[in-house]
């Protein structure tokens, strides 16, 4: 099992900052704004009111009711509160879901590019990750034909992981593509879908988000993952959840009871308020508009760099540009020596050293020809980072 590349680069960045260097970081998937004020107030109020004790393993009933109501109203997925398990972040929810449905030796299909933790999580369950490449020319969207071929080649698949909107590409799957995938899965009834929808509130240009569980015949075989880190900028609160068929939810709750027990009681109270706040105010739409403006800025600056190509993403807060034109080229160091850039990892390390810009290489996401850019930061950091990236790439010989 490898160390998460995003965590590795972030750790190096923090070390350099402690040493006094100014680092321009576009590597962490974390909004740069605070949660709604009502959430912060609720956090304080929960502690003052004594909501500081253990809750039930699956989470406070009030929060699970709020989540179930939200999913039913916004996503058309009628989960009941007893099908919701609140966890310490969506990452825990993903791992526990895999532990519930993947047996040792099972294969799990993971469309690439993928979130860096998926393959190692599958391995932690004794499963075998099967990367299924997708194409930038198709906005990295999984096709039904490719899925059918992969399932036929791997009859021992028990699960497929979908991330929509995608980390790292920012692509948003269309309802039509999900309907076509569902038709394929009718022929493979034992395959469970783990649908990671942590970025589902962050879509742009009017592009709608479709939940896989809302597709005909998919509710009974889909585990939906979501949370509050990305949508409400509550990364440090560590509140995520899974929504799944009752038998799977029961298994997930049992697993969690032996790992962490409940999520933070204070964070659960704040999350309940977050759902009410995002429904009753313009806070969410304003944040989405801000992120769309930052996407447009970052994309405009990125596409001015020669020989760099990138699909325009419709969701999340990432760009996944192809920079492989620059592999095999060299940069001149201060002492006159040359260093050849052979891949994305070496490019990112050199960029951090030479230009103080922190990015994550695409090999962490199954696409070595790319690097991942997170634009969930300030306008100044976006402008400085992409200017320095351009200078660095154009200096390679």
Coordinates of C-alpha atoms in Angstrom, one line a residue:
X1 CA 0.0 0.0 0.0
X2 CA 1.4 3.4 -1.0
X3 CA 1.3 6.7 0.7
X4 CA -1.4 8.9 -0.8
X5 CA 0.4 11.2 -3.3
X6 CA -1.8 14.2 -2.4
X7 CA -0.8 13.8 1.2
X8 CA 2.9 13.3 0.3
X9 CA 3.0 16.5 -1.8
X10 CA 1.0 18.4 0.9
X11 CA 3.5 17.2 3.6
X12 CA 6.5 18.4 1.5
X13 CA 4.7 21.7 1.0
X14 CA 4.1 22.2 4.7
X15 CA 7.8 21.4 5.5
X16 CA 9.0 24.0 3.0
X17 CA 6.6 26.6 4.4
X18 CA 7.9 25.9 7.9
X19 CA 11.4 26.5 6.6
X20 CA 10.2 30.0 5.5
X21 CA 9.6 29.4 1.8
X22 CA 6.5 30.9 0.1
X23 CA 4.8 28.0 -1.6
X24 CA 1.9 28.3 -4.2
X25 CA -0.1 25.2 -3.6
X26 CA -2.8 23.9 -6.0
X27 CA -2.5 20.3 -4.6
X28 CA -5.1 20.0 -1.9
X29 CA -8.8 19.4 -2.6
X30 CA -10.1 21.9 0.0
X31 CA -12.1 25.1 -0.5
X32 CA -10.4 28.3 0.7
X33 CA -13.5 29.8 2.3
X34 CA -15.1 29.2 5.7
X35 CA -18.3 27.2 6.3
X36 CA -21.6 29.1 6.6
X37 CA -21.7 31.3 9.7
X38 CA -24.7 29.3 10.9
X39 CA -22.5 26.2 10.9
X40 CA -19.7 27.9 13.0
X41 CA -22.3 29.2 15.4
X42 CA -23.8 25.7 15.7
X43 CA -20.4 24.3 16.4
X44 CA -20.0 26.6 19.4
X45 CA -23.6 26.1 20.5
X46 CA -23.2 22.3 20.5
X47 CA -20.3 22.4 22.8
X48 CA -22.0 24.9 25.1
X49 CA -25.1 22.8 25.2
X50 CA -23.2 19.7 26.2
X51 CA -23.6 17.8 22.9
X52 CA -20.2 16.3 23.6
X53 CA -20.9 12.7 24.2
X54 CA -21.1 9.5 22.1
X55 CA -23.9 9.2 19.7
X56 CA -25.3 6.0 18.1
X57 CA -22.8 4.4 15.8
X58 CA -24.7 5.2 12.6
X59 CA -25.1 8.8 13.7
X60 CA -27.8 11.0 15.4
X61 CA -31.3 10.2 14.2
X62 CA -31.9 14.0 13.5
X63 CA -28.9 14.1 11.1
X64 CA -29.8 10.9 9.4
X65 CA -33.4 12.1 8.9
X66 CA -32.1 15.4 7.5
X67 CA -29.8 13.5 5.1
X68 CA -32.5 11.2 4.0
X69 CA -34.9 14.1 3.4
X70 CA -32.2 16.0 1.4
X71 CA -31.4 13.0 -0.8
X72 CA -35.0 12.3 -1.5
X73 CA -35.8 15.9 -2.3
X74 CA -32.8 17.0 -4.3
X75 CA -31.5 13.7 -5.8
X76 CA -34.7 11.6 -6.2
X77 CA -33.2 8.8 -4.1
X78 CA -35.7 7.8 -1.3
X79 CA -33.3 6.5 1.3
X80 CA -34.7 6.0 4.9
X81 CA -32.8 7.1 7.9
X82 CA -31.9 3.5 8.8
X83 CA -30.1 3.3 5.5
X84 CA -27.7 6.1 6.3
X85 CA -24.5 5.6 8.2
X86 CA -22.7 8.8 9.2
X87 CA -18.9 8.4 9.4
X88 CA -15.7 10.4 10.1
X89 CA -15.5 11.8 6.6
X90 CA -16.5 10.4 3.2
X91 CA -13.1 8.6 2.9
X92 CA -14.1 6.4 5.8
X93 CA -17.5 5.8 4.2
X94 CA -15.9 4.6 1.0
X95 CA -13.5 2.2 2.8
X96 CA -16.3 0.8 4.9
X97 CA -18.6 0.3 1.9
X98 CA -15.9 -1.6 0.2
X99 CA -15.3 -3.7 3.3
X100 CA -19.0 -4.6 3.3
X101 CA -19.2 -5.8 -0.4
X102 CA -15.7 -6.9 -1.5
X103 CA -14.4 -10.3 -0.5
X104 CA -10.8 -11.4 -0.7
X105 CA -10.0 -12.1 -4.4
X106 CA -12.9 -10.1 -5.8
X107 CA -12.1 -7.6 -8.5
X108 CA -13.3 -4.0 -8.4
X109 CA -13.5 -1.9 -11.6
X110 CA -12.2 1.6 -11.2
X111 CA -12.4 3.9 -14.2
X112 CA -9.2 5.9 -14.7
X113 CA -8.5 8.7 -14.0
X114 CA -9.5 7.9 -10.4
X115 CA -9.2 9.3 -6.9
X116 CA -5.8 8.2 -5.7
X117 CA -7.1 6.3 -2.6
X118 CA -9.5 3.9 -4.4
X119 CA -7.0 1.2 -5.5
X120 CA -5.3 0.9 -2.1
X121 CA -8.7 0.8 -0.4
X122 CA -9.6 -2.1 -2.6
X123 CA -6.3 -3.8 -1.7
X124 CA -7.0 -3.2 2.0
X125 CA -10.1 -5.3 1.6
X126 CA -8.2 -8.1 -0.1
X127 CA -9.7 -7.2 -3.5
X128 CA -7.9 -6.6 -6.8
X129 CA -8.3 -3.2 -8.4
X130 CA -8.9 -3.2 -12.2
X131 CA -8.2 0.1 -13.8
X132 CA -10.5 0.9 -16.8
X133 CA -9.0 3.7 -18.9
X134 CA -11.2 6.5 -20.2
X135 CA -10.4 9.1 -22.8
X136 CA -9.8 12.9 -22.5
X137 CA -11.5 13.3 -25.8
X138 CA -14.7 12.0 -24.2
X139 CA -14.2 14.1 -21.0
X140 CA -13.0 11.0 -19.3
X141 CA -16.6 9.7 -19.2
X142 CA -17.0 5.9 -18.8
X143 CA -18.8 4.3 -21.8
X144 CA -21.2 1.4 -21.6
X145 CA -19.2 -0.5 -24.2
X146 CA -16.0 -0.2 -22.3
X147 CA -17.7 -1.3 -19.1
X148 CA -19.3 -4.3 -20.7
X149 CA -16.0 -5.4 -22.2
X150 CA -14.3 -5.1 -18.8
X151 CA -17.0 -7.0 -17.0
X152 CA -16.8 -9.8 -19.6
X153 CA -13.0 -10.0 -19.2
X154 CA -13.3 -10.1 -15.4
X155 CA -16.3 -12.3 -14.4
X156 CA -15.2 -12.1 -10.7
X157 CA -16.0 -8.4 -10.4
X158 CA -18.1 -7.6 -7.3
X159 CA -18.1 -3.8 -7.4
X160 CA -17.5 -0.8 -9.6
X161 CA -16.5 2.6 -8.2
X162 CA -17.9 5.7 -9.9
X163 CA -16.9 9.2 -8.9
X164 CA -19.3 11.9 -10.1
X165 CA -18.3 14.7 -10.4
X166 CA -14.8 13.3 -10.9
X167 CA -11.8 13.8 -8.8
X168 CA -9.4 14.4 -10.5
X169 CA -10.8 15.4 -13.9
X170 CA -13.8 17.5 -12.8
X171 CA -16.0 15.7 -15.4
X172 CA -19.7 15.3 -14.8
X173 CA -21.4 12.1 -16.1
X174 CA -24.6 12.6 -18.0
X175 CA -27.8 10.9 -17.1
X176 CA -27.8 9.3 -20.6
X177 CA -24.4 7.7 -19.9
X178 CA -25.6 6.4 -16.5
X179 CA -28.8 5.0 -18.1
X180 CA -26.6 3.1 -20.6
X181 CA -24.3 1.8 -17.9
X182 CA -27.4 0.6 -16.0
X183 CA -28.5 -1.4 -19.0
X184 CA -25.1 -3.1 -19.1
X185 CA -25.3 -3.8 -15.4
X186 CA -28.7 -5.6 -15.9
X187 CA -26.6 -8.4 -17.4
X188 CA -24.3 -8.5 -14.4
X189 CA -26.7 -8.6 -11.4
X190 CA -24.2 -9.4 -8.7
X191 CA -22.1 -6.2 -9.3
X192 CA -22.7 -3.4 -6.7
X193 CA -22.0 0.2 -7.7
X194 CA -20.2 2.5 -5.2
X195 CA -21.2 6.0 -6.3
X196 CA -18.9 8.7 -4.8
X197 CA -20.9 11.9 -5.1
X198 CA -19.0 14.1 -2.6
X199 CA -18.7 16.9 -5.2
X200 CA -22.4 16.7 -6.4
X201 CA -23.3 20.2 -5.4
X202 CA -20.4 21.7 -7.3
X203 CA -21.4 21.8 -11.0
X204 CA -21.1 24.7 -13.5
X205 CA -22.7 26.1 -16.6
X206 CA -26.1 24.7 -15.7
X207 CA -24.9 21.1 -16.0
X208 CA -27.1 18.9 -13.8
X209 CA -25.8 16.2 -11.5
X210 CA -27.5 12.8 -11.7
X211 CA -27.3 10.3 -8.8
X212 CA -26.7 6.7 -9.9
X213 CA -29.2 5.5 -7.4
X214 CA -31.9 7.6 -9.1
X215 CA -31.5 5.6 -12.3
X216 CA -34.2 2.9 -12.9
X217 CA -33.3 -0.4 -11.2
X218 CA -30.1 1.0 -9.7
X219 CA -31.4 2.1 -6.2
X220 CA -31.3 -1.5 -4.9
X221 CA -27.6 -2.0 -5.9
X222 CA -26.0 1.4 -5.3
X223 CA -24.1 2.7 -2.3
X224 CA -24.1 6.5 -2.4
X225 CA -21.2 8.3 -0.7
X226 CA -21.5 12.0 0.2
X227 CA -20.6 14.4 2.9
X228 CA -20.0 18.0 3.9
X229 CA -16.3 18.6 3.3
X230 CA -16.5 19.9 -0.3
X231 CA -20.0 21.4 -0.5
X232 CA -19.9 23.2 2.8
X233 CA -16.1 23.6 3.3
X234 CA -16.2 21.5 6.4
X235 CA -13.1 19.4 5.8
X236 CA -11.9 19.5 9.4
X237 CA -15.3 18.5 10.7
X238 CA -14.9 15.0 9.3
X239 CA -18.5 14.2 8.5
X240 CA -19.4 12.0 5.6
X241 CA -22.0 9.3 5.0
X242 CA -23.0 6.3 3.0
X243 CA -26.6 5.6 1.9
X244 CA -27.3 2.1 0.8
X245 CA -29.7 -0.8 0.8
X246 CA -30.6 -1.9 4.3
X247 CA -28.5 -5.1 4.4
X248 CA -25.4 -3.2 3.3
X249 CA -26.1 -0.3 5.6
X250 CA -26.4 -2.8 8.5
X251 CA -23.0 -4.3 7.6
X252 CA -21.4 -0.9 7.3
X253 CA -22.7 0.1 10.7
X254 CA -21.2 -3.1 12.2
X255 CA -17.9 -2.4 10.6
X256 CA -17.8 1.2 11.9
X257 CA -18.7 0.0 15.4
X258 CA -15.4 -1.9 15.5
X259 CA -13.3 0.9 14.0
X260 CA -14.2 4.4 15.2
X261 CA -17.7 4.0 16.7
X262 CA -19.6 7.3 16.0
X263 CA -18.5 10.5 14.3
X264 CA -18.0 13.6 16.3
X265 CA -21.2 14.7 18.1
X266 CA -20.4 18.3 17.7
X267 CA -19.7 17.9 14.0
X268 CA -22.9 16.0 13.5
X269 CA -24.9 18.9 15.0
X270 CA -23.1 21.3 12.8
X271 CA -23.8 19.1 9.7
X272 CA -27.6 19.1 10.5
X273 CA -27.5 22.9 10.6
X274 CA -25.5 22.9 7.3
X275 CA -28.2 21.1 5.5
X276 CA -30.8 23.5 6.7
X277 CA -28.6 26.5 5.8
X278 CA -27.8 25.4 2.3
X279 CA -31.5 24.9 1.6
X280 CA -32.7 28.2 3.0
X281 CA -30.0 30.7 1.8
X282 CA -28.0 31.8 -1.2
X283 CA -24.7 30.7 0.5
X284 CA -24.3 27.6 -1.7
X285 CA -25.1 29.3 -5.0
X286 CA -22.7 32.1 -4.2
X287 CA -19.9 29.6 -3.5
X288 CA -20.6 27.7 -6.7
X289 CA -20.4 31.0 -8.7
X290 CA -17.1 31.8 -7.1
X291 CA -15.7 28.4 -7.9
X292 CA -16.9 28.7 -11.5
X293 CA -15.2 32.0 -11.9
X294 CA -12.0 30.5 -10.6
X295 CA -12.4 27.6 -12.9
X296 CA -12.7 29.9 -15.9
X297 CA -9.6 31.9 -14.8
X298 CA -7.5 28.8 -14.2
X299 CA -8.6 27.2 -17.5
X300 CA -7.9 30.4 -19.5
X301 CA -4.4 30.7 -18.1
X302 CA -3.7 27.0 -18.5
X303 CA -4.7 26.9 -22.1
X304 CA -2.3 29.7 -22.9
X305 CA 0.6 27.3 -22.2
X306 CA 1.9 25.8 -25.4
X307 CA 1.3 22.1 -26.0
X308 CA -0.9 21.7 -22.9
X309 CA -4.3 20.2 -23.5
X310 CA -7.2 19.9 -21.0
X311 CA -10.9 19.2 -21.2
X312 CA -13.1 21.9 -19.7
X313 CA -14.5 20.4 -16.5
X314 CA -18.1 20.9 -15.5
X315 CA -17.8 20.1 -11.8
X316 CA -15.7 19.7 -8.6
X317 CA -12.7 22.1 -8.5
X318 CA -10.0 20.4 -10.5
X319 CA -8.3 20.6 -13.9
X320 CA -6.4 17.6 -15.3
X321 CA -4.1 18.9 -18.1
X322 CA -2.0 16.7 -20.3
X323 CA 1.6 17.9 -20.0
X324 CA 3.3 14.9 -21.5
X325 CA 4.7 17.0 -24.4
X326 CA 7.3 18.2 -21.9
X327 CA 8.5 14.7 -20.8
X328 CA 12.0 13.9 -22.0
X329 CA 13.0 17.6 -21.9
X330 CA 15.5 19.0 -19.5
X331 CA 15.7 22.0 -17.2
X332 CA 19.0 23.8 -16.4
X333 CA 19.8 24.0 -12.7
X334 CA 21.6 26.8 -11.0
X335 CA 25.0 25.0 -11.3
X336 CA 24.5 24.6 -15.0
X337 CA 23.7 20.9 -14.8
X338 CA 20.7 19.4 -16.6
X339 CA 18.0 17.2 -15.2
X340 CA 15.7 15.3 -17.6
X341 CA 12.0 15.3 -16.8
X342 CA 10.8 11.7 -17.4
X343 CA 7.3 11.7 -16.0
X344 CA 4.7 13.7 -14.1
X345 CA 6.1 12.9 -10.7
X346 CA 9.6 14.3 -11.6
X347 CA 7.9 17.3 -13.2
X348 CA 6.0 18.1 -10.0
X349 CA 9.0 17.7 -7.8
X350 CA 11.1 19.9 -10.1
X351 CA 8.3 22.5 -10.3
X352 CA 8.1 22.6 -6.5
X353 CA 11.9 23.0 -6.1
X354 CA 12.4 25.5 -8.9
X355 CA 9.2 27.6 -8.9
X356 CA 7.7 26.8 -5.4
X357 CA 4.5 25.5 -7.0
X358 CA 2.9 22.4 -5.5
X359 CA 0.9 20.2 -7.8
X360 CA 0.1 16.4 -7.8
X361 CA 1.3 14.2 -10.6
X362 CA -1.2 12.3 -12.7
X363 CA 0.4 8.9 -11.9
X364 CA -1.4 9.1 -8.6
X365 CA -4.7 9.1 -10.4
X366 CA -3.8 6.5 -13.1
X367 CA -2.9 9.0 -15.9
X368 CA 0.8 9.7 -15.9
X369 CA 0.6 12.1 -18.8
X370 CA -1.3 14.5 -16.6
X371 CA -1.0 16.7 -13.5
X372 CA -3.9 17.7 -11.3
X373 CA -4.6 21.3 -10.5
X374 CA -7.0 22.3 -7.7
X375 CA -8.4 25.8 -8.2
X376 CA -10.2 25.9 -4.9
X377 CA -7.8 28.7 -3.6
X378 CA -7.4 32.4 -4.0
X379 CA -7.2 34.2 -7.3
X380 CA -3.7 35.4 -6.5
X381 CA -2.5 31.8 -5.9
X382 CA -4.1 30.6 -9.2
X383 CA -2.5 33.4 -11.2
X384 CA 0.9 33.1 -9.6
X385 CA 0.9 29.3 -9.8
X386 CA -0.1 29.0 -13.4
X387 CA 2.3 31.8 -14.4
X388 CA 5.1 30.0 -12.8
X389 CA 4.0 26.7 -14.4
X390 CA 4.1 28.3 -17.8
X391 CA 7.6 29.8 -17.2
X392 CA 8.9 26.4 -16.0
X393 CA 7.5 24.4 -18.9
X394 CA 8.6 26.9 -21.5
X395 CA 12.1 26.9 -20.0
X396 CA 12.5 23.2 -20.6
X397 CA 14.9 22.2 -23.5

